[in-house]
XYZ file of C-alpha atoms in Angstrom:
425
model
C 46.075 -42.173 -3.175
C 49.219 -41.326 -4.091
C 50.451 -37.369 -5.610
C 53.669 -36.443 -7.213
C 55.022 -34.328 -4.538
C 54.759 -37.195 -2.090
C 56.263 -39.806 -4.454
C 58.806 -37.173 -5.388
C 59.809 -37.071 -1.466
C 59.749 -40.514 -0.967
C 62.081 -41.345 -3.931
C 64.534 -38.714 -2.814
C 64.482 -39.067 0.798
C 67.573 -37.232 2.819
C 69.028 -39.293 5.925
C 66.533 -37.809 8.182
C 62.901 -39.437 6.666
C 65.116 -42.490 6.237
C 65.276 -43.327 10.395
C 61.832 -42.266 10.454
C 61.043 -44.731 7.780
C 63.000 -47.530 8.940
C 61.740 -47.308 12.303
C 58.509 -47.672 11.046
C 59.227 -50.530 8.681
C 60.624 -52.366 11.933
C 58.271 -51.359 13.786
C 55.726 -52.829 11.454
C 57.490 -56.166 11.211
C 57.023 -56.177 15.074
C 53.331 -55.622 15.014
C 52.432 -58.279 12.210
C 54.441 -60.858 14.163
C 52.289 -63.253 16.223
C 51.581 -62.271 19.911
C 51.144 -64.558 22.899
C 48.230 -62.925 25.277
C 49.602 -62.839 28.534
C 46.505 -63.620 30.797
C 46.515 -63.365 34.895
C 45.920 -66.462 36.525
C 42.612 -68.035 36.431
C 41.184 -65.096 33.876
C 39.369 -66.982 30.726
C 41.084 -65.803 27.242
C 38.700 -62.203 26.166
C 35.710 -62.294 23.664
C 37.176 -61.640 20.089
C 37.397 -57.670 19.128
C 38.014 -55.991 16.051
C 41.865 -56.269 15.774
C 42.051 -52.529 14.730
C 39.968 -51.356 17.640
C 41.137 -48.030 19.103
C 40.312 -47.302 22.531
C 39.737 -42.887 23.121
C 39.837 -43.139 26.626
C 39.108 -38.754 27.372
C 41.208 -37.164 30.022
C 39.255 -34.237 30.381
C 36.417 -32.376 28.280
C 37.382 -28.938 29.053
C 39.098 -27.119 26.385
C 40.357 -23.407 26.490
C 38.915 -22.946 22.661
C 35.307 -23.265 21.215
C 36.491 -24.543 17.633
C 33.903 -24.261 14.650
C 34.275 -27.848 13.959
C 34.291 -29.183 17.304
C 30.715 -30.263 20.351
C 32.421 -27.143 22.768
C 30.804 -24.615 19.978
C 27.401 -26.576 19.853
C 26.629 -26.628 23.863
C 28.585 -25.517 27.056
C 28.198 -28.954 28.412
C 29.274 -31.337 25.575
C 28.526 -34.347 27.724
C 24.742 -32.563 29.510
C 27.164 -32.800 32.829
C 29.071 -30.910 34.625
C 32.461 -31.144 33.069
C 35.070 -32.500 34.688
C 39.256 -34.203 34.399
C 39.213 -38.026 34.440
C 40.993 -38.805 37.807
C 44.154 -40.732 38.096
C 43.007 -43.632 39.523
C 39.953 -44.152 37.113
C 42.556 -43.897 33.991
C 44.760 -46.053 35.745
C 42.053 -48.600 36.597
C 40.641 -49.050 32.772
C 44.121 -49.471 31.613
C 45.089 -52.023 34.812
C 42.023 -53.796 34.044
C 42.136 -54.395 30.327
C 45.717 -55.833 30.517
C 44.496 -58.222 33.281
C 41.794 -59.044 31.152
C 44.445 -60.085 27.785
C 42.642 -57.464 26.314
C 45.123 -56.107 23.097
C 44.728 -52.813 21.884
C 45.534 -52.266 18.194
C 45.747 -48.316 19.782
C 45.072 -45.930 22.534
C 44.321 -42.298 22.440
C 43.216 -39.419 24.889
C 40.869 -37.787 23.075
C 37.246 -36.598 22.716
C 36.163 -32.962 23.203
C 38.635 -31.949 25.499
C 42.052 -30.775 25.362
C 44.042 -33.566 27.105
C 47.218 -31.330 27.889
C 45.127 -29.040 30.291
C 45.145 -31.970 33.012
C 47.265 -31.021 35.853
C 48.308 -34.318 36.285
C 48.486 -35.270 31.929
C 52.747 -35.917 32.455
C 51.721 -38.408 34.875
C 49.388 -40.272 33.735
C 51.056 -40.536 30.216
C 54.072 -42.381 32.050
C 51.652 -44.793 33.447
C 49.957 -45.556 29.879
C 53.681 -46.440 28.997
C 54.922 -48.096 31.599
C 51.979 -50.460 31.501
C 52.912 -51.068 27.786
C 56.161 -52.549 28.128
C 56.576 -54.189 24.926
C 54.184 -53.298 23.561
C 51.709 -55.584 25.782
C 48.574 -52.983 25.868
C 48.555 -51.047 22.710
C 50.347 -51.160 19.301
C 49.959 -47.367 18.572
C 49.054 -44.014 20.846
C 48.607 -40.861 19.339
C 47.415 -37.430 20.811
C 45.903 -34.799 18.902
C 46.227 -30.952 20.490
C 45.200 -27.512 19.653
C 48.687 -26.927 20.974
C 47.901 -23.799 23.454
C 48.681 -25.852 26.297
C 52.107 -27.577 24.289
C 54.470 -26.358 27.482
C 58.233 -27.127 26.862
C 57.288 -29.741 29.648
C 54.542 -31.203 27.629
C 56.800 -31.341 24.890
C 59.407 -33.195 27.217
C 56.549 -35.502 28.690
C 55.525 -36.764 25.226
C 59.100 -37.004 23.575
C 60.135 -38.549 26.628
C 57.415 -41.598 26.855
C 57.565 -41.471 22.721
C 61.438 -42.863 22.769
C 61.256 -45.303 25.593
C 64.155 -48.060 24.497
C 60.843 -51.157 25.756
C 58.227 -50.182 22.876
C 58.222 -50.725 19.244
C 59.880 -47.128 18.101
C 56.804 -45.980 16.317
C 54.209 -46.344 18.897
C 53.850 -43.217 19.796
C 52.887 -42.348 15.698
C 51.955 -39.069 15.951
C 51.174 -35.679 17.572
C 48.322 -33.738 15.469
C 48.670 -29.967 16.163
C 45.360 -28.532 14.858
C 46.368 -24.660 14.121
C 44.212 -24.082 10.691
C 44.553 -20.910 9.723
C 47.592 -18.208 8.873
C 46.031 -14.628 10.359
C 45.117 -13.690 13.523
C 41.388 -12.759 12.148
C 40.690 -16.267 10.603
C 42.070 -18.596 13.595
C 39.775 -16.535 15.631
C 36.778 -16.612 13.361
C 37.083 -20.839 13.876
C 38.334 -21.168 17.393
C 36.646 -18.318 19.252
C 40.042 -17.273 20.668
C 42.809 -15.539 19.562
C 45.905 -17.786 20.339
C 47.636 -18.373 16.677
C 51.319 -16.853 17.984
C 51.395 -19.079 20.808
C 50.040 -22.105 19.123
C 52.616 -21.741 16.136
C 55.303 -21.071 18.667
C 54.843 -23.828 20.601
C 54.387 -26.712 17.115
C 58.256 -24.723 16.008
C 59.374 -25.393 19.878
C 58.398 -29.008 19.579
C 59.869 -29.956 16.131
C 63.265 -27.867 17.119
C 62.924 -30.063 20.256
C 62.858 -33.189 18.849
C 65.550 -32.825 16.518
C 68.057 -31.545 19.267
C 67.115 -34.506 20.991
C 67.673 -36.320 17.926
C 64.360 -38.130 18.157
C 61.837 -39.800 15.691
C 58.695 -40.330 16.948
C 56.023 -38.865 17.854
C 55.992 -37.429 13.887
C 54.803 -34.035 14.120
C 51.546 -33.331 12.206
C 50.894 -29.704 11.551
C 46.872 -29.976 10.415
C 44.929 -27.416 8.207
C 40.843 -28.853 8.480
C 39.657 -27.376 5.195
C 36.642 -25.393 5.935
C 34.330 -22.198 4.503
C 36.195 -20.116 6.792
C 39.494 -20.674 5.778
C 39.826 -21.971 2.560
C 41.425 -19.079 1.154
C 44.568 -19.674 3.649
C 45.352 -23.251 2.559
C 48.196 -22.171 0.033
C 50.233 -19.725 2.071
C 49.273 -22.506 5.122
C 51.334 -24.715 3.086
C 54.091 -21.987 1.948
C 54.265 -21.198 5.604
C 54.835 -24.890 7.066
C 57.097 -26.020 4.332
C 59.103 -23.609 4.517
C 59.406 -23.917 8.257
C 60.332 -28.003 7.755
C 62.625 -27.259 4.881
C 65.070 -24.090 6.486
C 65.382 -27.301 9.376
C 66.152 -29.365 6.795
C 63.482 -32.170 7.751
C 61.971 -33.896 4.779
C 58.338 -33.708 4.845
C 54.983 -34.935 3.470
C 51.329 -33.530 2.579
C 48.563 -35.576 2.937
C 44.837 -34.599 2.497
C 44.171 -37.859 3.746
C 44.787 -40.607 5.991
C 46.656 -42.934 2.530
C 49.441 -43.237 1.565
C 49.900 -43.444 4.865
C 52.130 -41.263 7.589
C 55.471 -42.056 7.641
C 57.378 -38.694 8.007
C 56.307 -35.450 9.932
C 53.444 -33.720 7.537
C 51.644 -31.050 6.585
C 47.610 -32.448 6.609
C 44.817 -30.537 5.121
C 42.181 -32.783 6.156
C 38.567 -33.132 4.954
C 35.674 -30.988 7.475
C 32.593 -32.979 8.514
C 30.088 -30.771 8.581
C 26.097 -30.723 7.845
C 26.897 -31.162 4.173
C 29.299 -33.520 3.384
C 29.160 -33.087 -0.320
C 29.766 -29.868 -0.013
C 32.375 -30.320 2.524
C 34.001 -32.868 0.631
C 34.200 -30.974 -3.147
C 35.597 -27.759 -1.227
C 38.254 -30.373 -0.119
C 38.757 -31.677 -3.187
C 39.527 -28.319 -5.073
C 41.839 -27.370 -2.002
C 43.715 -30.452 -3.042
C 43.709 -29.577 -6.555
C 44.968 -25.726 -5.880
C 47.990 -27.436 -3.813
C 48.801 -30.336 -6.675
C 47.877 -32.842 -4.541
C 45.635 -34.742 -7.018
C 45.579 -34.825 -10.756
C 42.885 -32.185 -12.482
C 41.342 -34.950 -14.525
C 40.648 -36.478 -10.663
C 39.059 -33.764 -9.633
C 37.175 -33.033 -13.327
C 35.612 -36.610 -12.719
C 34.215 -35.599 -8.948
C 36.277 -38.761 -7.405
C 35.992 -39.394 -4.195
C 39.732 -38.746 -2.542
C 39.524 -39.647 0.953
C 39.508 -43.290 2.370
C 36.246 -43.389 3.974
C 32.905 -45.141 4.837
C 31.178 -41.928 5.402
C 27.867 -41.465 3.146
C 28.156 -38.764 0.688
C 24.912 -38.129 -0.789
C 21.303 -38.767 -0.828
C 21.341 -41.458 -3.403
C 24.474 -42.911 -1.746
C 24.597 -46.908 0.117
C 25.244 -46.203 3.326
C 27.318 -48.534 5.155
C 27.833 -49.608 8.763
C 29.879 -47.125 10.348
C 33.076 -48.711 11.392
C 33.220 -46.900 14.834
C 30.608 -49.308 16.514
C 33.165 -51.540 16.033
C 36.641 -49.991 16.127
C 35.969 -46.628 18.137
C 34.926 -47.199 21.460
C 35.253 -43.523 23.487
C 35.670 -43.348 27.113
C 33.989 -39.776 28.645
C 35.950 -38.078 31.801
C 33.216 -39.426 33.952
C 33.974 -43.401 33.044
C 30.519 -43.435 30.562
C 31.105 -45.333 27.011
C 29.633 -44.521 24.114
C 30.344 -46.384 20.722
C 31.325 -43.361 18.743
C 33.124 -39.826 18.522
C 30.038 -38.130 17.228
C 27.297 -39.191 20.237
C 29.365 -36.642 22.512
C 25.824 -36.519 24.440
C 26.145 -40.084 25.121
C 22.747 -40.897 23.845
C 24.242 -44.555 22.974
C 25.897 -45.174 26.105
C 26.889 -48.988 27.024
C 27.935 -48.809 30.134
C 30.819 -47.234 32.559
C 34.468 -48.235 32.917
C 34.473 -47.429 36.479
C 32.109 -50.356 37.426
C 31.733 -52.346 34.235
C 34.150 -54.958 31.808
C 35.136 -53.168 28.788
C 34.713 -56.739 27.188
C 31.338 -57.262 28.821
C 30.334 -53.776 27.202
C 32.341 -54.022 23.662
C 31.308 -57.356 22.566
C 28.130 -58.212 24.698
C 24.580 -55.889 24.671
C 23.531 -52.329 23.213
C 26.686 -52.634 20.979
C 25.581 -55.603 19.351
C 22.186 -54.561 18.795
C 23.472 -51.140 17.504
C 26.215 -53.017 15.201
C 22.880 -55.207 13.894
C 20.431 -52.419 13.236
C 23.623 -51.168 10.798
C 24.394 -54.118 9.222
C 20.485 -54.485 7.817
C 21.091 -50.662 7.267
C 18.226 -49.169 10.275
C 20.222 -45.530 11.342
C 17.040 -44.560 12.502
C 17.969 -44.042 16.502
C 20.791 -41.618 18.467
C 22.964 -39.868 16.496
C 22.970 -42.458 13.822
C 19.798 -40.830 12.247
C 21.577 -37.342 11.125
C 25.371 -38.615 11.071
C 26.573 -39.392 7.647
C 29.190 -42.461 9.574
C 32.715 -41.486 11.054
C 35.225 -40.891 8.556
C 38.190 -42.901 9.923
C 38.680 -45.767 10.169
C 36.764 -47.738 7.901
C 35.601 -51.280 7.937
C 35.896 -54.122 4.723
C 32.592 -56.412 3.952
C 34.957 -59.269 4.725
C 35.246 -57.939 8.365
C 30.709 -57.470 8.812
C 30.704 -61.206 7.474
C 32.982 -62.449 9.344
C 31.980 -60.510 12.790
C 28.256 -61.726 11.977
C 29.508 -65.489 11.494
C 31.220 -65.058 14.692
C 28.042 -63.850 16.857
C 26.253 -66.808 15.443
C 23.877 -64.038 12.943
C 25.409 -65.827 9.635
C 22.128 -65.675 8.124
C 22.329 -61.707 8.012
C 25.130 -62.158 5.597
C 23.240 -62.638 2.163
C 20.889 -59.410 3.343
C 24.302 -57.295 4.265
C 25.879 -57.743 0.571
C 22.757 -57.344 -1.348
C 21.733 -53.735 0.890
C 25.479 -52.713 0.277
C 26.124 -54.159 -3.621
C 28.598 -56.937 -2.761
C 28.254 -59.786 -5.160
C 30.317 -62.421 -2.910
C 33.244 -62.274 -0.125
């Protein structure tokens, strides 16, 4: 959904939002074109996957913060096992393996509960992700998101570095989410357990300065605000603070308080909490948005829903299958795969990269019978039971039908659009 500020920005965009822009128009073009899979000799072309699946493959789950909204507050073993950094050669084997199997990523990510910037060897092992990718033959997009404690100048070099390589589409690398959240030393410490605001806002200013001596576009810095009880009363003079930061640079800017319209320039995101009461998560958003002027008061008068999002909000409310069984697939630090962000205690694990197929796992199995019991709307097992669905991405009736016509289940389809209120696709 669209807001005046935004439109306002994009109408009168200065020189700088116009490379970023153009570079991601081109890069777009790129991605839509058709793509030859590139196969190794004698391998069989892969099992159809959701062409907007986006592999989380975690380098570590350590983390130097115990964030409010994050599984390092809930239990000091996020995974029940000893925690642990993903080593080299297992990263470098999933990625080797799924370009020898023609697999296509629409992105890649190294994330989960960890903070992937405290591996020792994270410079490393970002180079390899890229140099595997040559255009563009793994992964459309990458993106990292940081608490930005460990955001070195040679992190920052790393990323900018890999971000602007001349053989990828120029937006690949999208985006580098800073999570800070909060403007005083009291509040960032009430949410993250630690007190590390200075260095975490010195090092997001290092990295933008960075990039523009360098005179580079992408990775488009994200500065994020999660809206939350704690710190909802910091969301304007977050915003003050930021903008004003962007504008004395002279970098045109957007604010989002959601994932559309989408990202195009370096932003300012106050983004929706998940929490154990998502109405009440999501109305606290929603005035947060109005305070700023990010959405219309007669928007927020009617209680509209202003984030994208497939996530049930209510008792009374249909709840859908949750996109991440088929678009999220998350990768531990020990090799394990689970099918979503949210079973950080693996209860639904499929399998593990470091002696199974990621096809074989993703398209074959538990996954399938989890993706079923969704469909005909059973969340009665793991996670599933208490999770109102992952917010982002989200998944279109057109895609269940199809996917269920695919697997040979097309008799599930008339069931799926009654449960969910579709009339016809």
């Amino acid at each position: 959904m669209a807001f005046s500020s935004l439109s306002a920005a994009l109408t009168n965009a200065g020189p700088l939002v116009n490379r970023w822009a153009s570079a991601v128009r081109d890069g777009a073009k790129k991605l839509l074109a058709p793509r030859p899979v590139s196969l190794e000799p004698g391998v069989e072309p892969p099992p159809s996957i959701n062409a907007d699946t986006f592999l989380c493959v975690e380098m570590t789950d350590h983390c130097d913060l115990a964030c409010r909204m994050c599984d390092q507050v809930l239990r000091e073993l996020p995974h029940f096992m000893a925690k642990g950094f993903l080593p080299v050669e297992t990263w470098e084997k999933i990625l080797t393996d799924l370009k020898r199997g023609g697999v296509h990523l629409h992105g890649l990510s190294p994330i989960w509960v960890g903070e992937s910037l405290l591996h020792p060897e994270f410079p490393r092992m970002l180079r390899y992700a890229f140099d595997l990718n040559a255009n563009n033959s793994l992964f459309d997009a990458f993106s990292i998101n940081t608490n930005a404690t460990s955001l070195t100048p040679e992190a920052t070099e790393a990323i900018l570095d890999v971000a602007n390589r001349p053989d990828i589409n120029p937006n690949t690398f999208w985006g580098l989410v800073m999570s800070i959240d909060a403007t005083t030393t009291e509040v960032y410490a009430r949410i993250k357990k630690k007190e590390r605001l200075a260095r975490v806002e010195e090092n997001c200013r290092h990295f933008v300065r960075r990039q523009l001596e360098r005179g580079n576009r992408f990775p488009l810095p994200i500065l994020k605000f999660i809206v939350m009880e704690e710190n909802v009363h910091e969301a304007k003079p977050f915003l003050e603070r930021w903008s004003r930061f962007y504008e004395e640079l002279g970098v045109d800017y957007q604010v989002n308080y959601d994932y559309q319209p989408p990202i195009v320039k370096p932003c300012i995101f106050f983004d929706k909490f998940i929490g154990e009461d998502p109405a009440a998560d999501e109305e606290r958003h929603r005035q947060v948005a109005l305070e700023l002027g990010l959405i219309a008061a007669d928007v927020a008068e009617r209680k509209e829903r202003i984030v994208h999002s497939d996530e049930q909000v209510g008792a009374t409310a249909v709840r859908r299958p949750c996109p991440a069984l088929w678009k999220s697939p998350m990768v531990a630090q020990n090799g394990d795969v689970a099918p979503c962000c949210h079973d950080s205690g693996l209860e639904l694990k499929i399998g593990n990269l470091k002696t199974d197929d990621f096809l074989d796992l993703w398209t074959k199995g538990k996954v399938v019978e989890y993706r079923i019991k969704h469909v005909v709307g059973d969340f009665d097992f793991g996670p599933c039971k208490y999770c109102p669905n992952q917010r982002h991405p989200t998944i279109s009736d057109d895609e269940i039908v199809a996917y269920l016509r695919q697997i040979g289940r097309a008799e599930l389809v008339p069931r799926y659009l009654r449960r969910v209120g579709a009339s016809r696709v």
